[in-house]
Tab-separated table of C-alpha atoms in Angstrom:
chain	number	residue	atom	x	y	z
A	1	MET	CA	-16.420	3.259	24.443
A	2	THR	CA	-15.440	-0.110	22.968
A	3	ARG	CA	-17.201	0.717	19.705
A	4	THR	CA	-15.408	4.066	19.399
A	5	VAL	CA	-11.930	2.635	20.007
A	6	ALA	CA	-12.542	-0.167	17.508
A	7	ALA	CA	-13.680	2.310	14.834
A	8	ARG	CA	-10.794	4.753	14.952
A	9	SER	CA	-7.462	4.610	13.096
A	10	PHE	CA	-4.815	3.050	15.294
A	11	LYS	CA	-1.292	1.738	15.098
A	12	VAL	CA	-1.172	-2.056	15.131
A	13	SER	CA	2.560	-2.572	15.622
A	14	ASN	CA	4.298	-1.860	18.936
A	15	SER	CA	7.591	-1.143	17.182
A	16	SER	CA	8.716	2.301	16.046
A	17	ILE	CA	11.265	3.952	13.757
A	18	ALA	CA	13.848	5.472	16.041
A	19	ASP	CA	15.974	7.600	13.693
A	20	LEU	CA	16.745	8.402	10.058
A	21	GLN	CA	18.886	5.302	9.608
A	22	ASN	CA	15.968	3.138	10.772
A	23	LEU	CA	13.639	5.079	8.471
A	24	ALA	CA	15.939	4.526	5.497
A	25	THR	CA	16.072	0.809	6.323
A	26	ALA	CA	12.284	0.579	6.709
A	27	LEU	CA	11.801	2.245	3.308
A	28	SER	CA	14.660	0.291	1.654
A	29	VAL	CA	16.419	3.431	0.452
A	30	PRO	CA	20.050	4.361	1.120
A	31	LEU	CA	20.481	6.831	3.962
A	32	LEU	CA	22.277	9.216	1.586
A	33	THR	CA	19.284	9.149	-0.765
A	34	LEU	CA	16.932	9.938	2.110
A	35	GLN	CA	19.155	12.780	3.319
A	36	LYS	CA	19.418	14.171	-0.221
A	37	THR	CA	15.611	14.087	-0.545
A	38	LEU	CA	15.191	15.981	2.727
A	39	THR	CA	17.497	18.779	1.548
A	40	LEU	CA	16.116	19.152	-1.981
A	41	PRO	CA	15.255	22.807	-2.760
A	42	LYS	CA	11.541	23.502	-3.173
A	43	SER	CA	12.022	24.272	-6.867
A	44	GLU	CA	13.441	20.774	-7.496
A	45	ARG	CA	10.799	18.789	-5.605
A	46	TYR	CA	7.845	19.133	-7.980
A	47	ARG	CA	6.930	20.232	-11.476
A	48	ARG	CA	3.820	22.408	-11.481
A	49	ASP	CA	1.103	21.672	-14.073
A	50	GLU	CA	-2.293	23.254	-14.718
A	51	LEU	CA	-5.269	21.154	-15.832
A	52	PRO	CA	-8.675	22.561	-16.898
A	53	LYS	CA	-11.613	21.812	-14.561
A	54	SER	CA	-15.173	21.073	-15.673
A	55	ASP	CA	-16.349	24.381	-14.162
A	56	GLY	CA	-13.910	26.340	-16.330
A	57	GLY	CA	-11.290	26.868	-13.630
A	58	LEU	CA	-7.816	25.385	-13.378
A	59	ARG	CA	-6.664	22.505	-11.210
A	60	ILE	CA	-3.051	22.790	-10.052
A	61	ILE	CA	-1.210	19.456	-10.053
A	62	TYR	CA	2.340	18.878	-8.835
A	63	ASN	CA	4.466	16.088	-10.311
A	64	PRO	CA	6.987	14.787	-7.750
A	65	SER	CA	10.669	14.497	-8.600
A	66	HIS	CA	12.204	11.026	-8.780
A	67	GLU	CA	13.565	11.239	-5.214
A	68	ILE	CA	10.321	12.524	-3.679
A	69	ARG	CA	8.256	9.975	-5.613
A	70	LEU	CA	10.466	7.090	-4.479
A	71	VAL	CA	10.215	7.930	-0.765
A	72	GLN	CA	6.492	8.759	-0.888
A	73	ARG	CA	5.660	5.511	-2.683
A	74	ARG	CA	7.602	3.518	-0.084
A	75	VAL	CA	5.798	5.371	2.737
A	76	ASN	CA	2.499	4.340	1.128
A	77	THR	CA	3.413	0.676	0.678
A	78	ARG	CA	5.466	0.135	3.833
A	79	ILE	CA	3.393	2.195	6.285
A	80	PHE	CA	-0.061	3.370	5.159
A	81	SER	CA	-0.986	0.191	3.228
A	82	ASN	CA	0.646	-2.198	5.696
A	83	SER	CA	-2.049	-3.879	7.818
A	84	HIS	CA	0.635	-4.891	10.335
A	85	ILE	CA	1.385	-1.209	10.932
A	86	LEU	CA	-1.904	0.655	10.601
A	87	ALA	CA	-5.602	-0.234	11.014
A	88	TRP	CA	-8.098	1.899	9.097
A	89	PRO	CA	-11.598	2.669	10.434
A	90	PRO	CA	-14.669	1.405	8.532
A	91	PHE	CA	-16.109	4.873	7.819
A	92	LEU	CA	-13.232	6.046	5.562
A	93	PHE	CA	-13.180	5.401	1.808
A	94	GLY	CA	-11.082	6.371	-1.211
A	95	SER	CA	-7.315	5.647	-1.352
A	96	ILE	CA	-7.778	3.170	1.485
A	97	PRO	CA	-6.125	-0.274	1.360
A	98	LYS	CA	-8.451	-3.196	0.733
A	99	SER	CA	-9.766	-4.890	3.864
A	100	ARG	CA	-11.602	-8.109	4.722
A	101	ASP	CA	-15.103	-8.531	6.078
A	102	ALA	CA	-16.209	-10.860	8.899
A	103	LEU	CA	-16.308	-13.806	6.458
A	104	GLY	CA	-12.784	-13.128	5.202
A	105	ASN	CA	-13.893	-11.719	1.841
A	106	GLU	CA	-11.817	-8.909	0.350
A	107	VAL	CA	-13.548	-5.510	0.431
A	108	THR	CA	-12.616	-2.667	-1.911
A	109	ARG	CA	-12.933	0.714	-0.189
A	110	ASP	CA	-14.077	2.650	-3.268
A	111	TYR	CA	-17.000	4.996	-3.959
A	112	ILE	CA	-19.384	2.082	-4.584
A	113	THR	CA	-18.641	0.468	-1.223
A	114	CYS	CA	-18.979	3.906	0.362
A	115	ALA	CA	-22.402	4.470	-1.214
A	116	ALA	CA	-23.510	1.008	-0.046
A	117	GLN	CA	-23.247	2.141	3.591
A	118	HIS	CA	-26.191	4.494	2.953
A	119	CYS	CA	-28.521	2.068	1.177
A	120	GLY	CA	-32.078	2.283	2.466
A	121	ALA	CA	-31.651	5.919	3.518
A	122	LYS	CA	-34.586	8.310	3.408
A	123	SER	CA	-32.666	11.491	4.279
A	124	ILE	CA	-29.096	12.478	3.390
A	125	LEU	CA	-26.761	15.339	4.377
A	126	LYS	CA	-23.717	15.996	2.173
A	127	LEU	CA	-20.810	18.188	3.267
A	128	ASP	CA	-17.581	19.086	1.498
A	129	VAL	CA	-14.305	20.315	2.992
A	130	LYS	CA	-13.201	23.423	1.104
A	131	ASP	CA	-9.824	23.154	-0.696
A	132	PHE	CA	-9.053	20.125	1.451
A	133	PHE	CA	-5.413	19.479	0.572
A	134	ASP	CA	-4.515	23.180	0.754
A	135	ASN	CA	-6.071	23.388	4.221
A	136	VAL	CA	-4.416	20.270	5.676
A	137	HIS	CA	-1.538	22.063	7.391
A	138	SER	CA	1.809	20.410	8.052
A	139	ASP	CA	0.952	20.444	11.794
A	140	LEU	CA	-1.829	17.922	11.073
A	141	VAL	CA	0.534	15.828	8.939
A	142	TYR	CA	3.135	15.879	11.713
A	143	GLY	CA	0.405	14.713	14.120
A	144	VAL	CA	-0.288	11.662	11.937
A	145	PHE	CA	3.353	10.582	12.067
A	146	ASN	CA	4.036	11.628	15.667
A	147	LYS	CA	0.741	11.064	17.544
A	148	LEU	CA	-0.900	8.287	15.522
A	149	LEU	CA	2.127	6.326	14.309
A	150	LYS	CA	4.193	7.295	17.366
A	151	PHE	CA	7.372	8.136	15.472
A	152	PRO	CA	9.878	10.349	17.346
A	153	HIS	CA	10.161	14.027	16.461
A	154	LEU	CA	13.044	13.780	13.957
A	155	VAL	CA	11.392	10.962	11.978
A	156	ALA	CA	7.930	12.585	12.070
A	157	ALA	CA	9.349	15.974	11.035
A	158	SER	CA	11.367	14.395	8.210
A	159	LEU	CA	8.342	12.556	6.808
A	160	THR	CA	6.264	15.742	7.104
A	161	ASN	CA	9.007	17.554	5.165
A	162	ILE	CA	8.806	14.997	2.334
A	163	CYS	CA	4.986	14.802	2.201
A	164	THR	CA	4.123	18.530	2.188
A	165	LEU	CA	4.980	21.645	0.219
A	166	ASP	CA	4.628	25.197	1.540
A	167	SER	CA	3.364	23.752	4.841
A	168	HIS	CA	0.359	21.863	3.439
A	169	LEU	CA	-0.639	18.831	1.371
A	170	ILE	CA	-0.680	19.166	-2.406
A	171	GLN	CA	-2.409	17.522	-5.373
A	172	GLY	CA	0.029	15.112	-7.009
A	173	ALA	CA	1.996	13.999	-3.954
A	174	LEU	CA	1.545	10.237	-3.663
A	175	THR	CA	0.955	10.382	0.092
A	176	SER	CA	-1.608	13.220	0.103
A	177	SER	CA	-4.807	11.141	-0.060
A	178	PHE	CA	-3.659	8.837	2.746
A	179	LEU	CA	-2.697	11.788	4.939
A	180	ALA	CA	-5.930	13.656	4.151
A	181	ASN	CA	-7.873	10.606	5.304
A	182	LEU	CA	-5.823	10.364	8.506
A	183	CYS	CA	-5.714	14.036	9.487
A	184	LEU	CA	-8.829	13.687	11.690
A	185	HIS	CA	-7.583	10.486	13.341
A	186	ASP	CA	-7.921	11.785	16.905
A	187	VAL	CA	-11.406	13.349	16.657
A	188	GLU	CA	-13.424	11.749	13.873
A	189	ALA	CA	-14.253	8.423	15.553
A	190	PHE	CA	-15.838	10.248	18.491
A	191	VAL	CA	-18.091	12.191	16.101
A	192	VAL	CA	-19.018	8.947	14.301
A	193	ASP	CA	-19.907	7.406	17.661
A	194	ARG	CA	-22.088	10.386	18.650
A	195	LEU	CA	-23.912	10.206	15.313
A	196	ALA	CA	-24.379	6.439	15.617
A	197	LYS	CA	-26.210	7.011	18.906
A	198	LYS	CA	-28.726	8.999	16.840
A	199	ASN	CA	-28.943	6.098	14.332
A	200	LEU	CA	-27.063	8.118	11.716
A	201	VAL	CA	-24.528	6.636	9.277
A	202	TYR	CA	-21.338	8.642	8.619
A	203	THR	CA	-18.826	8.125	5.789
A	204	ARG	CA	-16.002	10.235	4.412
A	205	PHE	CA	-14.574	9.796	0.913
A	206	VAL	CA	-11.455	12.002	1.261
A	207	ASP	CA	-13.150	15.454	1.394
A	208	ASP	CA	-16.777	14.362	0.805
A	209	ILE	CA	-18.711	13.718	4.028
A	210	THR	CA	-22.087	11.954	3.879
A	211	ILE	CA	-24.524	11.394	6.770
A	212	SER	CA	-27.722	9.436	6.245
A	213	SER	CA	-30.846	8.540	8.197
A	214	LYS	CA	-33.586	6.019	7.572
A	215	VAL	CA	-36.065	8.566	8.940
A	216	ALA	CA	-37.981	10.608	6.360
A	217	LYS	CA	-37.361	14.378	6.430
A	218	TYR	CA	-34.757	14.031	9.173
A	219	ASP	CA	-33.449	17.262	10.759
A	220	PHE	CA	-29.649	17.195	10.380
A	221	SER	CA	-28.938	20.438	12.273
A	222	TYR	CA	-27.337	18.585	15.223
A	223	ALA	CA	-25.226	16.384	12.942
A	224	GLN	CA	-24.021	19.327	10.876
A	225	ALA	CA	-23.151	21.315	14.005
A	226	ILE	CA	-20.875	18.651	15.517
A	227	ILE	CA	-19.180	17.974	12.163
A	228	GLU	CA	-18.496	21.671	11.689
A	229	GLU	CA	-17.140	21.787	15.242
A	230	MET	CA	-14.803	18.862	14.446
A	231	LEU	CA	-13.525	20.501	11.254
A	232	ILE	CA	-13.056	23.913	12.858
A	233	SER	CA	-10.935	22.289	15.576
A	234	LYS	CA	-8.522	21.319	12.769
A	235	ASP	CA	-8.822	24.639	10.883
A	236	LEU	CA	-10.649	22.907	8.033
A	237	PRO	CA	-13.391	25.089	6.475
A	238	LEU	CA	-16.614	23.730	4.969
A	239	ASN	CA	-17.574	24.543	1.407
A	240	SER	CA	-21.033	25.935	2.223
A	241	GLN	CA	-22.012	25.984	-1.463
A	242	LYS	CA	-21.779	22.177	-1.552
A	243	THR	CA	-23.706	21.540	1.663
A	244	LYS	CA	-26.883	19.756	0.632
A	245	VAL	CA	-29.800	18.016	2.373
A	246	SER	CA	-31.944	15.587	0.358
A	247	HIS	CA	-35.118	13.714	1.271
A	248	ALA	CA	-36.519	10.669	-0.507
A	249	SER	CA	-39.899	12.278	-1.063
A	250	SER	CA	-38.488	15.117	-3.149
A	251	THR	CA	-35.723	13.537	-5.247
A	252	PRO	CA	-33.977	10.164	-5.850
A	253	LEU	CA	-31.292	9.893	-3.181
A	254	THR	CA	-27.756	9.478	-4.520
A	255	VAL	CA	-24.306	9.116	-2.963
A	256	HIS	CA	-21.282	9.503	-5.258
A	257	GLY	CA	-23.578	9.299	-8.273
A	258	LEU	CA	-25.267	6.057	-7.198
A	259	ARG	CA	-28.896	5.632	-6.137
A	260	VAL	CA	-29.140	4.385	-2.542
A	261	SER	CA	-32.872	3.998	-1.996
A	262	PHE	CA	-32.470	0.241	-2.500
A	263	SER	CA	-30.740	-2.628	-0.689
A	264	LYS	CA	-27.703	-2.223	-2.977
A	265	PRO	CA	-26.331	0.830	-4.841
A	266	ARG	CA	-27.714	1.300	-8.352
A	267	LEU	CA	-26.613	3.411	-11.273
A	268	PRO	CA	-29.115	6.031	-12.401
A	269	SER	CA	-31.075	4.803	-15.436
A	270	ASP	CA	-29.729	7.614	-17.620
A	271	GLU	CA	-26.148	6.524	-16.824
A	272	VAL	CA	-26.953	2.958	-17.919
A	273	GLY	CA	-28.362	4.446	-21.116
A	274	ARG	CA	-25.150	6.386	-21.712
A	275	ILE	CA	-23.093	3.207	-21.251
A	276	ARG	CA	-25.268	1.387	-23.809
A	277	ALA	CA	-24.768	4.312	-26.197
A	278	ALA	CA	-20.989	4.130	-25.678
A	279	VAL	CA	-21.013	0.425	-26.645
A	280	ARG	CA	-23.108	1.207	-29.742
A	281	ASN	CA	-20.603	3.902	-30.666
A	282	ILE	CA	-17.724	1.404	-30.428
A	283	GLU	CA	-19.658	-1.000	-32.655
A	284	LYS	CA	-20.181	1.781	-35.177
A	285	ILE	CA	-16.608	3.036	-35.397
A	286	ALA	CA	-15.216	-0.541	-35.363
A	287	ASP	CA	-16.732	-1.144	-38.808
A	288	GLU	CA	-13.611	0.446	-40.243
A	289	ARG	CA	-11.000	-2.247	-39.557
A	290	SER	CA	-8.032	0.076	-40.062
A	291	TYR	CA	-9.391	2.414	-37.366
A	292	ARG	CA	-9.278	-0.455	-34.861
A	293	MET	CA	-5.481	-0.353	-35.241
A	294	THR	CA	-5.213	3.261	-34.061
A	295	HIS	CA	-4.399	4.555	-30.590
A	296	ALA	CA	-7.584	6.643	-30.715
A	297	TYR	CA	-9.713	3.492	-31.001
A	298	ARG	CA	-7.707	1.795	-28.261
A	299	HIS	CA	-8.354	4.760	-25.977
A	300	ASP	CA	-12.099	4.779	-26.728
A	301	PHE	CA	-12.346	0.999	-26.308
A	302	ASN	CA	-10.550	0.975	-22.925
A	303	ARG	CA	-12.666	3.876	-21.660
A	304	CYS	CA	-15.855	2.089	-22.718
A	305	MET	CA	-14.660	-1.144	-21.098
A	306	GLY	CA	-14.166	0.718	-17.817
A	307	ARG	CA	-17.732	2.033	-17.973
A	308	VAL	CA	-19.153	-1.406	-18.756
A	309	ASN	CA	-17.230	-2.943	-15.859
A	310	LYS	CA	-18.857	-0.392	-13.589
A	311	LEU	CA	-22.101	-2.278	-14.233
A	312	ALA	CA	-20.518	-5.423	-12.774
A	313	ARG	CA	-19.629	-3.590	-9.551
A	314	VAL	CA	-23.292	-2.736	-8.994
A	315	GLU	CA	-24.446	-6.192	-10.201
A	316	HIS	CA	-26.481	-4.753	-13.095
A	317	ASN	CA	-28.064	-7.313	-15.429
A	318	GLN	CA	-26.805	-5.450	-18.511
A	319	HIS	CA	-23.137	-6.075	-17.673
A	320	ARG	CA	-22.762	-9.480	-19.345
A	321	PRO	CA	-24.642	-8.652	-22.587
A	322	LEU	CA	-22.769	-5.381	-23.081
A	323	LEU	CA	-19.424	-6.952	-22.202
A	324	LYS	CA	-20.066	-9.743	-24.704
A	325	ARG	CA	-20.753	-7.191	-27.450
A	326	LEU	CA	-17.649	-5.196	-26.575
A	327	LEU	CA	-15.301	-8.194	-26.458
A	328	LYS	CA	-16.128	-8.922	-30.107
A	329	LEU	CA	-14.421	-5.672	-31.111
A	330	PRO	CA	-11.017	-5.480	-29.355
A	331	PRO	CA	-8.308	-3.126	-30.644
A	332	LEU	CA	-6.185	-4.661	-33.397
A	333	PRO	CA	-2.389	-4.402	-33.586
A	334	SER	CA	-0.517	-2.883	-36.485
A	335	LYS	CA	2.911	-3.924	-37.758
A	336	LYS	CA	4.326	-0.917	-35.918
A	337	ASP	CA	3.014	-2.412	-32.669
A	338	ILE	CA	5.154	-5.506	-33.251
A	339	SER	CA	8.351	-3.499	-33.694
A	340	ARG	CA	7.502	-1.324	-30.671
A	341	ALA	CA	6.851	-4.388	-28.508
A	342	ILE	CA	10.161	-5.980	-29.561
A	343	GLN	CA	11.992	-2.733	-28.744
A	344	ILE	CA	10.337	-2.430	-25.306
A	345	VAL	CA	11.192	-6.022	-24.351
A	346	SER	CA	14.786	-5.596	-25.596
A	347	ARG	CA	15.213	-2.431	-23.515
A	348	LEU	CA	13.815	-4.181	-20.453
A	349	GLU	CA	16.371	-6.958	-20.948
A	350	ARG	CA	19.114	-4.332	-21.188
A	351	ASP	CA	17.977	-2.513	-18.018
A	352	PHE	CA	16.868	-5.477	-15.907
A	353	TYR	CA	19.871	-5.909	-13.594
A	354	LEU	CA	20.412	-2.203	-12.924
A	355	LYS	CA	16.830	-0.915	-12.832
A	356	LYS	CA	14.535	-3.831	-11.923
A	357	ASN	CA	13.776	-2.302	-8.488
A	358	THR	CA	12.745	1.133	-9.791
A	359	TYR	CA	9.268	2.567	-10.326
A	360	TRP	CA	9.905	3.481	-13.954
A	361	TYR	CA	11.161	-0.012	-14.850
A	362	SER	CA	8.025	-1.476	-13.243
A	363	ARG	CA	5.842	0.919	-15.232
A	364	ARG	CA	7.552	-0.023	-18.537
A	365	PHE	CA	7.192	-3.732	-17.719
A	366	TYR	CA	3.406	-3.516	-17.311
A	367	ILE	CA	3.056	-1.315	-20.398
A	368	ALA	CA	4.867	-4.092	-22.312
A	369	TYR	CA	2.353	-6.655	-21.047
A	370	GLU	CA	-0.523	-4.407	-22.105
A	371	ARG	CA	0.911	-4.115	-25.617
A	372	LEU	CA	1.340	-7.886	-25.856
A	373	ASN	CA	-2.290	-8.418	-24.899
A	374	VAL	CA	-3.236	-6.414	-27.990
A	375	LEU	CA	-0.707	-8.230	-30.186
A	376	LYS	CA	-1.941	-11.734	-29.309
A	377	ILE	CA	-5.156	-11.222	-31.305
A	378	SER	CA	-3.369	-11.127	-34.668
A	379	TYR	CA	0.130	-12.364	-33.853
A	380	PRO	CA	-0.206	-15.185	-31.295
A	381	ARG	CA	3.146	-16.859	-32.065
A	382	MET	CA	5.180	-13.643	-31.773
A	383	THR	CA	3.280	-12.728	-28.607
A	384	LYS	CA	4.089	-16.094	-27.008
A	385	LEU	CA	7.818	-15.678	-27.742
A	386	LEU	CA	7.903	-12.143	-26.336
A	387	LYS	CA	5.972	-13.164	-23.204
A	388	LEU	CA	8.509	-15.930	-22.553
A	389	ARG	CA	11.264	-13.302	-22.656
A	390	LEU	CA	9.225	-10.917	-20.508
A	391	LYS	CA	8.558	-13.603	-17.891
A	392	LYS	CA	12.240	-13.472	-16.906
A	393	LEU	CA	12.169	-9.690	-16.454
A	394	LYS	CA	9.639	-9.235	-13.655
A	395	PRO	CA	10.312	-6.101	-11.559
A	396	VAL	CA	11.022	-6.295	-7.837
A	397	TYR	CA	9.786	-2.764	-7.150
A	398	GLU	CA	7.762	-1.824	-4.041
């Protein structure tokens, strides 16, 4: 029983948020702003966008209004990411605050750390919750705020109001991933404990559930049955088309695109080859100096840099050589970049006192720093002067 209690999500703080005034204070928003957000018509809460999916379908994304975004972001930083308020279990990954291991080292709860839990596996079961956000009903969201965080009804209902649309979670709401991870808070740890007694490892990366065994050709029928039972108890359907069992003898075992048949996660060899090819492509197109001044090159360079840095996360020996090659070819600034940077810094100076605690000011501030990092290659003196001005304009946004 001790292991199960230690593994589940639980509230750390003994304090609570008694009413809307306390909630407004906890989130550092005026009570009138909070009340206005709660009464916003549905049509004014989000802007609906459609994005193409790789399978040819459409992904519906909702962009929150300024008021909804402000409150949701504060809920994330003040509650979900606050280690003094909430403790997260070790089997959840993706949109989880960083934690520390037994030695005090910081641990990132991303897909690579998730895959690492299954290293050495010889059999793997993968399950996927169908249309996860759409199926996380507001009753489950209310349970997170009321049962897990122990907020009284009015506060829990108000936060549920702000974090859902049409009685369920939605893509685009800033709080959705946190709430999706917490919606099984009262049942999941018991399932993890039952599986651990069978020497099975369980992880969930938002809607992707992975169970692994170090036994070759393991029969996962028991594991799948109790997971389905857990999901059904919350009215969450499985996507049967994505249920998959893999055994080491038949195919290289992967979790979230990483090979896990070793002591540490590894990228598939073909992925490493594609990263090398991406670096070669940057070297090829960088021959034209004027192209290095374009936004298109900057986009390609940053994307390639992200892929190369992935090699560092899995401690691949090609990371340093490829990074060295890439760093020789950074994007170059144009004269237009200088005038844009001066304009951005001047506008930040104009808006500092009135807007320094807003999300959009914070976003503009860090965009300015990114632009200056490009400028310093060709215009070091101008960059130094602008950074001195920018240093006085740091946002105080949370």
